XYZ file of C-alpha atoms in Angstrom:
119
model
C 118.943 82.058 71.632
C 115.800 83.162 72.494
C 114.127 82.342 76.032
C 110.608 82.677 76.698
C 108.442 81.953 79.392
C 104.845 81.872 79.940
C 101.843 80.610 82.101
C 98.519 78.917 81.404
C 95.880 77.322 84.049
C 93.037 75.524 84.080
C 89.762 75.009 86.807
C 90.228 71.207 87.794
C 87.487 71.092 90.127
C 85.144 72.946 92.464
C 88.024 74.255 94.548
C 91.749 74.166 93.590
C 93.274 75.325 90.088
C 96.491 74.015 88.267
C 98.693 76.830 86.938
C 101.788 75.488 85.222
C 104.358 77.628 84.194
C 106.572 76.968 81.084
C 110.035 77.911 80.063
C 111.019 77.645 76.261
C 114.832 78.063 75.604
C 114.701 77.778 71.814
C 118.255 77.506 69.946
C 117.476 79.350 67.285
C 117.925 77.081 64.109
C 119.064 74.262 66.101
C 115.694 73.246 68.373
C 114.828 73.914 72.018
C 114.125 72.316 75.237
C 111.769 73.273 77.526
C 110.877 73.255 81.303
C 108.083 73.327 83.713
C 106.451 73.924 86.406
C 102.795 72.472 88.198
C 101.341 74.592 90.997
C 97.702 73.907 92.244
C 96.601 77.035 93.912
C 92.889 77.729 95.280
C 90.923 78.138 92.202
C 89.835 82.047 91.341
C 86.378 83.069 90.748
C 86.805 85.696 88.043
C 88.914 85.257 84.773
C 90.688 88.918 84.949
C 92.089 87.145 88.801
C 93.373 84.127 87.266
C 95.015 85.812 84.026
C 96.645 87.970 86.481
C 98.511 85.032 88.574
C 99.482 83.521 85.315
C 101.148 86.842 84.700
C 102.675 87.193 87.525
C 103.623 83.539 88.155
C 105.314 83.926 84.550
C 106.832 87.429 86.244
C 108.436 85.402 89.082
C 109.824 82.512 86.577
C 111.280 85.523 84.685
C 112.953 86.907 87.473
C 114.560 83.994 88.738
C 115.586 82.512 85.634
C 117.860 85.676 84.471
C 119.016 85.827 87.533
C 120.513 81.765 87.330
C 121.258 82.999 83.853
C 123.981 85.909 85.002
C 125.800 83.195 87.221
C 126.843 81.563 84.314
C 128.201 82.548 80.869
C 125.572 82.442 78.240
C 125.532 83.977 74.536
C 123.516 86.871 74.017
C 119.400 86.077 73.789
C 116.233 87.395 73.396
C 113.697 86.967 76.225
C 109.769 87.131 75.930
C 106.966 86.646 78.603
C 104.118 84.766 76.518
C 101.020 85.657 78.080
C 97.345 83.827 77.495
C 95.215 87.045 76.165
C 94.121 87.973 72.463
C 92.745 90.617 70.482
C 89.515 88.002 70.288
C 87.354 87.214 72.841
C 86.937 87.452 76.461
C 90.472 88.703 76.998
C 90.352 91.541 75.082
C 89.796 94.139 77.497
C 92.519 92.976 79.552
C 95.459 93.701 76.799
C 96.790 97.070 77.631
C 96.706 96.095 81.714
C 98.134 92.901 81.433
C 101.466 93.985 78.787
C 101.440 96.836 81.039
C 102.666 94.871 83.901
C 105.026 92.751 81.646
C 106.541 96.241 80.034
C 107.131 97.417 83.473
C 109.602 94.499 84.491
C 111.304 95.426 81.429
C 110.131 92.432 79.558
C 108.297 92.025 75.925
C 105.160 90.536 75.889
C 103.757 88.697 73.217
C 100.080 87.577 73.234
C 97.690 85.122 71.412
C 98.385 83.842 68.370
C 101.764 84.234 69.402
C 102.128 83.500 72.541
C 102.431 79.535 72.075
C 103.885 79.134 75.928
C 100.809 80.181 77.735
C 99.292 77.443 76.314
């Protein structure tokens, strides 16, 4: 199995922001299913502010999803935090920060192209 989880958002209007936060459990081979989750949250002003609650929205997901996973008995899987920042464009300078703070839960990020659940 491999379980990964990641965030994505996007400006609806003036004021509020949806962030919606994805979780991919992929049978490897055999398909997936996913699940979701819609927040709206006051909308943030710079784009370093609102990568960051993605991150750490994805973060939270993480945290609470292993720990539903150890109440039950589950074959062994691989777990990734997909977060929505590339090599190209406006992102870019953000890269070591942002898999910074996913390294230090003691998750792997994976970023753009890869990172298919932040978006």
């Amino acid at each position: 199995y491999k379980i990964v989880i990641g965030s994505d958002s996007d400006g609806h209007n003036e004021k509020m922001a949806d962030f919606v936060t994805a979780i991919v459990v992929h049978r490897v081979g055999n398909g997936g299913r996913y699940f979701w989750r819609r927040i709206e949250l006051p909308k943030f002003y710079t784009l370093r502010d609102r990568i960051i609650r993605e991150v750490l929205l994805s973060l939270e997901a993480a945290k609470e999803t292993l720990i539903a996973l150890k109440t039950f008995d589950v074959p062994q899987f691989d777990f990734e935090i997909h977060v929505d920042i590339g090599e190209n464009g406006q992102t870019k300078s953000m890269m070591q920060e942002v898999i910074g703070m996913v390294r230090a839960y003691n998750f792997e990020a994976r970023t753009k192209p890869e990172s298919y659940a932040a978006s």
